[in-house]
């Protein structure tokens, strides 16, 4: 397993109790593995690639910013002002090595992962003073960036008008002011204002973590009721409400009747075991869904090749962190990128569960799992066939 990036004196329990969504944490050289993975030219070139989600932000003056959203091209990088930035989302889609660094933040459940974004800026470049509705670990990968942290914000915090991005001037009292070097990490809780200024050509990687919003949960609940795509019996929800109206004009829908419907709706949902099951599935589907579509691959792995790499080359199987893989227990359910994998046998479920927890699987592990089955060799062959499909789907990968 990858070592967590926390300082030695801060355990995951201490971090979650004292820092998570409460106060920032600076971790000196907390992720040295990121150093050397990318240089500025790599990001500029990647930002112009097809299927990449990127943004080019230019600061023309103190109060004039422009923003162009992908697709970007070479012309966009000509005649740039002194201060500008380019940002690329979903970096784990383009770099397996970078995606594996999610494991360094494994003390946060992976269902909270959003994506890894990288920001390149030359000296003086910035994305302005702002706050985010998600928690983020800012990791310096190249060059140096000065970070300032200030006041706590909320949805009522006002932003500059007529700007393409959400920025403001007032950060209140500065509580943190440091220049980060390659490998350094800064945890910034959601809604804490922050401001980063490039001190030279620099790359900052943002490991973003967020909770689902109510809109997404309601949308997926609606989808289940609309398309009946659930294993839960929903017939009890088709029974009309029982209401006793008060005398009123024939054309009126009274507020008291609306309130009574609301109370019965909430009461039925709270007391319904069927809705409990449905809601658990909705939450799992929602939080395992990726914000960015996973690109299909045309490469198909060969089962004999996979067996050789596991058995003879001693390679191991691990989760591809471009995939969001999670499980629910009692009964064991596996979800991958918003999909319930309901055709898995117990051994397949056990393998994916272990991988989602950051474990690796060797050929020896496969032998142990198949040891008590009726036909060990046939079981291993079937598992290898499934593993090939998982590799093709981008859920898992082989590593030395």
Tab-separated table of C-alpha atoms in Angstrom:
chain	number	residue	atom	x	y	z
A	1	UNK	CA	0.000	0.000	0.000
A	2	UNK	CA	1.074	3.579	-0.659
A	3	UNK	CA	2.085	5.457	2.475
A	4	UNK	CA	-0.342	8.191	3.485
A	5	UNK	CA	0.924	11.730	2.919
A	6	UNK	CA	0.182	12.916	6.469
A	7	UNK	CA	3.008	13.994	8.806
A	8	UNK	CA	4.195	11.322	11.234
A	9	UNK	CA	2.613	13.065	14.227
A	10	UNK	CA	-0.835	13.313	12.590
A	11	UNK	CA	-2.753	10.067	12.227
A	12	UNK	CA	-5.795	9.762	9.955
A	13	UNK	CA	-7.962	9.877	13.092
A	14	UNK	CA	-6.356	13.144	14.210
A	15	UNK	CA	-6.658	14.669	10.741
A	16	UNK	CA	-10.353	13.813	10.414
A	17	UNK	CA	-11.086	15.014	13.930
A	18	UNK	CA	-9.059	18.222	14.035
A	19	UNK	CA	-8.505	19.362	10.434
A	20	UNK	CA	-11.095	18.000	7.993
A	21	UNK	CA	-13.370	20.914	7.043
A	22	UNK	CA	-12.103	22.773	10.128
A	23	UNK	CA	-8.626	24.173	9.458
A	24	UNK	CA	-5.811	24.002	6.885
A	25	UNK	CA	-2.720	21.829	7.112
A	26	UNK	CA	0.651	22.403	5.456
A	27	UNK	CA	2.648	19.210	4.857
A	28	UNK	CA	6.270	19.817	3.929
A	29	UNK	CA	7.443	17.409	1.200
A	30	UNK	CA	4.344	15.290	1.794
A	31	UNK	CA	4.236	13.866	-1.743
A	32	UNK	CA	7.757	13.695	-3.200
A	33	UNK	CA	6.554	11.067	-5.725
A	34	UNK	CA	4.898	13.814	-7.793
A	35	UNK	CA	8.158	15.610	-8.508
A	36	UNK	CA	9.327	15.059	-12.074
A	37	UNK	CA	6.081	13.520	-13.371
A	38	UNK	CA	5.265	16.580	-15.486
A	39	UNK	CA	6.854	19.748	-16.808
A	40	UNK	CA	5.017	22.884	-18.014
A	41	UNK	CA	5.311	21.996	-21.705
A	42	UNK	CA	3.600	18.668	-21.012
A	43	UNK	CA	0.528	20.435	-19.616
A	44	UNK	CA	0.375	23.087	-22.336
A	45	UNK	CA	0.509	20.353	-24.980
A	46	UNK	CA	-2.042	18.180	-23.169
A	47	UNK	CA	-4.449	21.108	-22.797
A	48	UNK	CA	-4.730	21.259	-26.597
A	49	UNK	CA	-5.494	17.555	-27.024
A	50	UNK	CA	-8.818	16.194	-28.168
A	51	UNK	CA	-11.185	15.046	-25.383
A	52	UNK	CA	-9.284	17.038	-22.736
A	53	UNK	CA	-11.275	19.378	-20.489
A	54	UNK	CA	-9.159	22.497	-20.113
A	55	UNK	CA	-9.440	26.243	-19.520
A	56	UNK	CA	-7.209	29.163	-20.467
A	57	UNK	CA	-7.496	32.105	-18.087
A	58	UNK	CA	-5.935	35.477	-18.881
A	59	UNK	CA	-5.596	38.419	-16.515
A	60	UNK	CA	-5.540	41.472	-18.776
A	61	UNK	CA	-5.644	43.945	-15.889
A	62	UNK	CA	-6.595	44.044	-12.216
A	63	UNK	CA	-10.299	43.982	-13.057
A	64	UNK	CA	-10.356	42.351	-16.485
A	65	UNK	CA	-10.104	38.589	-16.920
A	66	UNK	CA	-10.927	36.424	-19.929
A	67	UNK	CA	-11.662	32.719	-20.043
A	68	UNK	CA	-11.652	30.238	-22.907
A	69	UNK	CA	-12.876	26.678	-22.390
A	70	UNK	CA	-11.592	23.708	-24.396
A	71	UNK	CA	-11.022	22.876	-27.131
A	72	UNK	CA	-7.838	24.941	-27.063
A	73	UNK	CA	-5.273	25.212	-29.852
A	74	UNK	CA	-1.840	26.697	-30.528
A	75	UNK	CA	-3.308	30.058	-31.546
A	76	UNK	CA	-4.765	30.465	-28.060
A	77	UNK	CA	-1.243	30.484	-26.615
A	78	UNK	CA	0.043	33.292	-28.834
A	79	UNK	CA	0.268	36.907	-27.689
A	80	UNK	CA	-0.491	36.000	-24.092
A	81	UNK	CA	-0.515	38.695	-21.396
A	82	UNK	CA	2.055	38.616	-18.617
A	83	UNK	CA	-0.347	36.875	-16.231
A	84	UNK	CA	-2.225	33.793	-17.371
A	85	UNK	CA	-2.994	30.212	-16.370
A	86	UNK	CA	-4.076	27.023	-18.068
A	87	UNK	CA	-5.997	24.379	-16.130
A	88	UNK	CA	-6.571	20.755	-17.096
A	89	UNK	CA	-9.178	18.580	-15.365
A	90	UNK	CA	-9.365	14.828	-14.854
A	91	UNK	CA	-5.609	14.285	-14.985
A	92	UNK	CA	-5.911	10.704	-13.761
A	93	UNK	CA	-7.482	9.951	-17.162
A	94	UNK	CA	-4.184	10.846	-18.827
A	95	UNK	CA	-1.612	9.599	-16.319
A	96	UNK	CA	-1.783	6.273	-14.506
A	97	UNK	CA	1.232	7.286	-12.397
A	98	UNK	CA	-0.505	10.444	-11.236
A	99	UNK	CA	-3.765	8.583	-10.590
A	100	UNK	CA	-1.965	6.156	-8.292
A	101	UNK	CA	-1.078	9.073	-6.026
A	102	UNK	CA	-4.718	9.149	-4.916
A	103	UNK	CA	-3.671	6.294	-2.616
A	104	UNK	CA	-1.594	8.749	-0.597
A	105	UNK	CA	-4.931	10.327	0.405
A	106	UNK	CA	-6.525	6.974	1.208
A	107	UNK	CA	-7.492	8.150	4.693
A	108	UNK	CA	-10.405	9.875	2.909
A	109	UNK	CA	-12.960	7.415	1.401
A	110	UNK	CA	-12.450	7.197	-2.338
A	111	UNK	CA	-16.147	7.835	-3.035
A	112	UNK	CA	-15.424	11.457	-2.098
A	113	UNK	CA	-12.834	11.818	-4.868
A	114	UNK	CA	-13.713	14.290	-7.575
A	115	UNK	CA	-10.707	14.572	-9.870
A	116	UNK	CA	-7.103	15.732	-10.091
A	117	UNK	CA	-6.742	19.129	-11.735
A	118	UNK	CA	-3.446	20.746	-12.695
A	119	UNK	CA	-2.832	24.457	-12.993
A	120	UNK	CA	0.150	25.827	-14.935
A	121	UNK	CA	1.112	29.485	-14.647
A	122	UNK	CA	4.234	31.528	-15.444
A	123	UNK	CA	5.576	33.996	-12.864
A	124	UNK	CA	2.770	36.176	-11.530
A	125	UNK	CA	0.009	33.950	-12.896
A	126	UNK	CA	-3.008	33.180	-10.737
A	127	UNK	CA	-6.677	32.235	-10.788
A	128	UNK	CA	-7.553	34.992	-8.330
A	129	UNK	CA	-8.794	35.113	-4.763
A	130	UNK	CA	-11.618	32.619	-4.371
A	131	UNK	CA	-13.093	29.768	-2.369
A	132	UNK	CA	-14.378	26.315	-3.334
A	133	UNK	CA	-17.353	24.249	-2.247
A	134	UNK	CA	-15.100	21.208	-1.986
A	135	UNK	CA	-12.046	20.202	0.017
A	136	UNK	CA	-8.738	20.156	-1.797
A	137	UNK	CA	-5.154	19.047	-1.293
A	138	UNK	CA	-2.925	21.394	-3.281
A	139	UNK	CA	0.290	19.650	-4.277
A	140	UNK	CA	3.215	21.488	-5.823
A	141	UNK	CA	4.605	19.423	-8.692
A	142	UNK	CA	6.979	21.864	-10.387
A	143	UNK	CA	8.302	25.313	-9.556
A	144	UNK	CA	7.020	27.424	-6.699
A	145	UNK	CA	3.708	29.041	-5.790
A	146	UNK	CA	2.898	31.376	-2.931
A	147	UNK	CA	-0.327	30.565	-1.137
A	148	UNK	CA	-2.334	32.834	1.125
A	149	UNK	CA	-5.348	31.675	3.132
A	150	UNK	CA	-7.880	34.063	4.622
A	151	UNK	CA	-11.482	34.240	5.777
A	152	UNK	CA	-14.181	31.593	5.774
A	153	UNK	CA	-16.857	32.100	3.129
A	154	UNK	CA	-20.413	30.916	2.502
A	155	UNK	CA	-22.960	31.074	-0.340
A	156	UNK	CA	-23.718	34.699	0.559
A	157	UNK	CA	-20.106	35.772	-0.119
A	158	UNK	CA	-20.159	38.287	-2.967
A	159	UNK	CA	-17.909	38.026	-6.021
A	160	UNK	CA	-16.678	40.586	-8.493
A	161	UNK	CA	-19.292	41.399	-11.096
A	162	UNK	CA	-18.868	40.856	-14.830
A	163	UNK	CA	-15.993	38.389	-14.467
A	164	UNK	CA	-15.829	34.938	-16.107
A	165	UNK	CA	-14.669	33.330	-12.842
A	166	UNK	CA	-15.757	33.604	-9.215
A	167	UNK	CA	-13.194	35.878	-7.581
A	168	UNK	CA	-13.255	38.576	-4.929
A	169	UNK	CA	-10.908	41.145	-3.372
A	170	UNK	CA	-11.466	40.787	0.371
A	171	UNK	CA	-9.839	37.734	1.976
A	172	UNK	CA	-10.029	39.147	5.479
A	173	UNK	CA	-7.164	38.423	7.872
A	174	UNK	CA	-4.439	36.273	6.292
A	175	UNK	CA	-3.935	33.132	8.400
A	176	UNK	CA	-1.370	31.403	6.170
A	177	UNK	CA	1.304	32.796	3.835
A	178	UNK	CA	3.905	30.373	2.487
A	179	UNK	CA	5.789	29.586	-0.723
A	180	UNK	CA	5.335	25.934	-1.640
A	181	UNK	CA	8.125	23.903	-3.200
A	182	UNK	CA	7.856	20.717	-5.304
A	183	UNK	CA	6.415	17.903	-3.193
A	184	UNK	CA	4.750	20.205	-0.651
A	185	UNK	CA	1.050	19.775	0.175
A	186	UNK	CA	-1.491	22.274	1.463
A	187	UNK	CA	-4.891	21.043	2.631
A	188	UNK	CA	-7.556	23.729	2.140
A	189	UNK	CA	-10.993	23.028	3.669
A	190	UNK	CA	-14.081	23.848	1.642
A	191	UNK	CA	-15.196	27.485	1.872
A	192	UNK	CA	-11.825	28.745	3.112
A	193	UNK	CA	-10.624	31.593	0.872
A	194	UNK	CA	-7.269	31.073	-0.834
A	195	UNK	CA	-5.000	32.815	-3.320
A	196	UNK	CA	-2.066	31.299	-5.177
A	197	UNK	CA	0.514	33.281	-7.153
A	198	UNK	CA	3.174	31.589	-9.294
A	199	UNK	CA	6.697	32.590	-8.274
A	200	UNK	CA	8.147	31.087	-11.453
A	201	UNK	CA	6.962	28.558	-14.039
A	202	UNK	CA	4.958	26.235	-11.836
A	203	UNK	CA	2.524	23.338	-11.795
A	204	UNK	CA	0.086	22.861	-8.928
A	205	UNK	CA	-2.013	19.706	-8.731
A	206	UNK	CA	-5.382	19.889	-6.980
A	207	UNK	CA	-6.692	16.648	-5.500
A	208	UNK	CA	-10.345	17.607	-5.066
A	209	UNK	CA	-12.790	15.861	-2.732
A	210	UNK	CA	-16.488	16.582	-2.469
A	211	UNK	CA	-19.777	15.284	-1.104
A	212	UNK	CA	-22.817	14.739	-3.332
A	213	UNK	CA	-25.382	17.517	-3.601
A	214	UNK	CA	-29.114	17.072	-3.058
A	215	UNK	CA	-29.850	17.770	-6.719
A	216	UNK	CA	-27.814	14.752	-7.840
A	217	UNK	CA	-29.433	12.483	-5.258
A	218	UNK	CA	-32.951	13.603	-6.230
A	219	UNK	CA	-32.148	13.213	-9.919
A	220	UNK	CA	-31.042	9.606	-9.406
A	221	UNK	CA	-34.070	8.865	-7.225
A	222	UNK	CA	-36.270	10.220	-10.007
A	223	UNK	CA	-34.394	8.123	-12.561
A	224	UNK	CA	-35.084	4.938	-10.603
A	225	UNK	CA	-38.803	5.710	-10.301
A	226	UNK	CA	-39.034	6.712	-13.970
A	227	UNK	CA	-37.198	3.747	-15.445
A	228	UNK	CA	-37.832	1.177	-12.703
A	229	UNK	CA	-34.121	0.326	-12.773
A	230	UNK	CA	-33.850	-1.001	-9.232
A	231	UNK	CA	-34.075	-4.362	-7.505
A	232	UNK	CA	-36.334	-2.754	-4.895
A	233	UNK	CA	-40.112	-3.316	-5.089
A	234	UNK	CA	-41.539	0.168	-5.741
A	235	UNK	CA	-45.224	-0.807	-5.917
A	236	UNK	CA	-45.935	0.569	-2.436
A	237	UNK	CA	-45.096	4.043	-3.727
A	238	UNK	CA	-47.844	3.793	-6.359
A	239	UNK	CA	-50.596	3.731	-3.715
A	240	UNK	CA	-52.368	7.144	-3.602
A	241	UNK	CA	-52.040	9.314	-0.523
A	242	UNK	CA	-54.960	9.343	1.933
A	243	UNK	CA	-56.010	12.954	2.501
A	244	UNK	CA	-58.979	14.672	4.153
A	245	UNK	CA	-59.596	18.047	2.500
A	246	UNK	CA	-61.176	21.021	4.236
A	247	UNK	CA	-64.097	22.921	2.645
A	248	UNK	CA	-62.692	25.303	0.010
A	249	UNK	CA	-63.368	26.863	-3.364
A	250	UNK	CA	-63.474	24.240	-6.092
A	251	UNK	CA	-60.568	25.701	-8.037
A	252	UNK	CA	-58.214	26.083	-5.075
A	253	UNK	CA	-55.187	23.997	-4.168
A	254	UNK	CA	-54.721	25.056	-0.561
A	255	UNK	CA	-51.405	25.510	1.190
A	256	UNK	CA	-52.653	23.280	3.999
A	257	UNK	CA	-53.240	20.442	1.521
A	258	UNK	CA	-49.743	20.902	0.042
A	259	UNK	CA	-48.282	20.847	3.545
A	260	UNK	CA	-50.191	17.658	4.375
A	261	UNK	CA	-48.893	15.959	1.207
A	262	UNK	CA	-45.365	16.983	2.137
A	263	UNK	CA	-45.725	15.506	5.622
A	264	UNK	CA	-47.114	12.215	4.281
A	265	UNK	CA	-44.380	12.033	1.647
A	266	UNK	CA	-41.588	12.517	4.164
A	267	UNK	CA	-43.245	10.202	6.686
A	268	UNK	CA	-43.655	7.418	4.130
A	269	UNK	CA	-40.078	7.762	2.955
A	270	UNK	CA	-38.652	7.751	6.484
A	271	UNK	CA	-40.702	4.729	7.584
A	272	UNK	CA	-40.269	2.677	4.398
A	273	UNK	CA	-37.717	-0.133	4.396
A	274	UNK	CA	-38.054	-0.231	0.589
A	275	UNK	CA	-36.994	3.403	0.373
A	276	UNK	CA	-34.061	2.707	2.705
A	277	UNK	CA	-32.817	0.100	0.230
A	278	UNK	CA	-33.494	2.339	-2.740
A	279	UNK	CA	-31.764	5.322	-1.148
A	280	UNK	CA	-28.684	3.229	-0.323
A	281	UNK	CA	-28.449	2.251	-3.981
A	282	UNK	CA	-28.963	5.840	-5.088
A	283	UNK	CA	-26.187	7.096	-2.828
A	284	UNK	CA	-23.799	4.385	-4.018
A	285	UNK	CA	-24.629	5.103	-7.662
A	286	UNK	CA	-24.256	8.868	-7.165
A	287	UNK	CA	-20.960	8.911	-5.308
A	288	UNK	CA	-19.352	6.252	-7.513
A	289	UNK	CA	-20.168	8.202	-10.690
A	290	UNK	CA	-17.357	10.154	-12.295
A	291	UNK	CA	-17.901	13.790	-13.243
A	292	UNK	CA	-15.916	13.227	-16.435
A	293	UNK	CA	-16.766	10.504	-18.904
A	294	UNK	CA	-14.268	7.675	-19.078
A	295	UNK	CA	-12.826	7.462	-22.574
A	296	UNK	CA	-13.269	4.088	-24.291
A	297	UNK	CA	-10.234	2.036	-25.240
A	298	UNK	CA	-9.909	-0.035	-28.391
A	299	UNK	CA	-7.240	-2.272	-26.899
A	300	UNK	CA	-8.376	-5.731	-25.828
A	301	UNK	CA	-6.131	-7.701	-23.507
A	302	UNK	CA	-5.445	-11.386	-24.099
A	303	UNK	CA	-6.212	-13.851	-21.307
A	304	UNK	CA	-3.040	-15.875	-21.930
A	305	UNK	CA	-0.954	-12.712	-21.824
A	306	UNK	CA	-2.571	-11.629	-18.571
A	307	UNK	CA	-1.977	-15.047	-17.030
A	308	UNK	CA	1.676	-14.977	-18.095
A	309	UNK	CA	2.218	-11.520	-16.620
A	310	UNK	CA	0.644	-12.533	-13.308
A	311	UNK	CA	2.109	-16.018	-13.032
A	312	UNK	CA	5.518	-15.728	-14.716
A	313	UNK	CA	6.353	-12.013	-14.541
A	314	UNK	CA	5.043	-11.751	-10.960
A	315	UNK	CA	2.974	-8.694	-11.813
A	316	UNK	CA	0.116	-7.654	-9.538
A	317	UNK	CA	-3.422	-6.485	-10.062
A	318	UNK	CA	-4.484	-3.132	-8.630
A	319	UNK	CA	-7.319	-0.660	-8.998
A	320	UNK	CA	-7.048	1.865	-11.805
A	321	UNK	CA	-7.641	5.121	-9.956
A	322	UNK	CA	-9.273	6.592	-13.030
A	323	UNK	CA	-12.184	4.412	-11.912
A	324	UNK	CA	-14.292	5.039	-8.800
A	325	UNK	CA	-14.662	1.615	-7.224
A	326	UNK	CA	-16.579	1.091	-3.991
A	327	UNK	CA	-18.671	-1.467	-2.163
A	328	UNK	CA	-21.578	-1.771	0.237
A	329	UNK	CA	-21.813	-4.579	2.768
A	330	UNK	CA	-24.729	-6.744	3.947
A	331	UNK	CA	-25.151	-7.889	1.257
A	332	UNK	CA	-21.897	-7.177	-0.537
A	333	UNK	CA	-22.504	-4.925	-3.566
A	334	UNK	CA	-19.778	-3.564	-5.844
A	335	UNK	CA	-20.125	-0.309	-7.784
A	336	UNK	CA	-17.816	0.959	-10.538
A	337	UNK	CA	-18.233	4.401	-12.105
A	338	UNK	CA	-21.880	4.659	-11.112
A	339	UNK	CA	-22.780	1.091	-12.135
A	340	UNK	CA	-23.942	-1.674	-9.805
A	341	UNK	CA	-22.051	-4.823	-10.780
A	342	UNK	CA	-24.867	-7.272	-10.071
A	343	UNK	CA	-23.548	-10.247	-12.054
A	344	UNK	CA	-20.412	-10.900	-9.999
A	345	UNK	CA	-19.827	-14.185	-8.228
A	346	UNK	CA	-18.553	-14.131	-4.606
A	347	UNK	CA	-14.877	-14.515	-5.571
A	348	UNK	CA	-15.067	-11.688	-8.115
A	349	UNK	CA	-16.758	-9.463	-5.546
A	350	UNK	CA	-14.078	-10.266	-2.983
A	351	UNK	CA	-11.287	-9.362	-5.430
A	352	UNK	CA	-12.856	-6.020	-6.374
A	353	UNK	CA	-13.559	-5.239	-2.723
A	354	UNK	CA	-9.894	-5.760	-1.836
A	355	UNK	CA	-8.730	-3.680	-4.785
A	356	UNK	CA	-11.078	-0.819	-3.834
A	357	UNK	CA	-9.450	-0.765	-0.389
A	358	UNK	CA	-6.025	-0.209	-1.955
A	359	UNK	CA	-4.857	-3.824	-1.766
A	360	UNK	CA	-3.155	-5.662	-4.621
A	361	UNK	CA	-3.853	-9.150	-5.956
A	362	UNK	CA	-1.132	-11.551	-7.113
A	363	UNK	CA	-1.416	-14.874	-8.919
A	364	UNK	CA	-0.721	-16.546	-5.578
A	365	UNK	CA	-3.743	-14.707	-4.151
A	366	UNK	CA	-5.896	-16.030	-6.995
A	367	UNK	CA	-4.752	-19.562	-6.181
A	368	UNK	CA	-5.663	-19.100	-2.521
A	369	UNK	CA	-9.108	-17.752	-3.413
A	370	UNK	CA	-9.751	-20.707	-5.722
A	371	UNK	CA	-8.304	-23.326	-3.335
A	372	UNK	CA	-11.596	-24.513	-1.873
A	373	UNK	CA	-13.565	-24.504	-5.113
A	374	UNK	CA	-14.637	-27.674	-6.885
A	375	UNK	CA	-12.232	-27.175	-9.817
A	376	UNK	CA	-9.403	-24.819	-8.919
A	377	UNK	CA	-7.969	-24.512	-12.447
A	378	UNK	CA	-11.352	-23.780	-14.014
A	379	UNK	CA	-12.069	-21.188	-11.321
A	380	UNK	CA	-8.767	-19.419	-11.988
A	381	UNK	CA	-9.463	-19.442	-15.739
A	382	UNK	CA	-12.852	-17.840	-15.162
A	383	UNK	CA	-11.352	-15.249	-12.821
A	384	UNK	CA	-8.688	-14.383	-15.395
A	385	UNK	CA	-11.406	-13.932	-18.016
A	386	UNK	CA	-13.222	-11.513	-15.711
A	387	UNK	CA	-9.976	-9.687	-14.948
A	388	UNK	CA	-9.439	-9.181	-18.700
A	389	UNK	CA	-12.874	-7.565	-18.925
A	390	UNK	CA	-12.120	-5.332	-15.948
A	391	UNK	CA	-8.864	-4.205	-17.549
A	392	UNK	CA	-10.700	-3.449	-20.805
A	393	UNK	CA	-13.320	-1.466	-18.853
A	394	UNK	CA	-10.598	0.567	-17.122
A	395	UNK	CA	-11.408	-0.629	-13.601
A	396	UNK	CA	-8.133	-2.393	-12.834
A	397	UNK	CA	-4.595	-2.565	-14.200
A	398	UNK	CA	-1.477	-4.706	-13.995
A	399	UNK	CA	1.679	-3.388	-12.381
A	400	UNK	CA	5.178	-4.697	-11.760
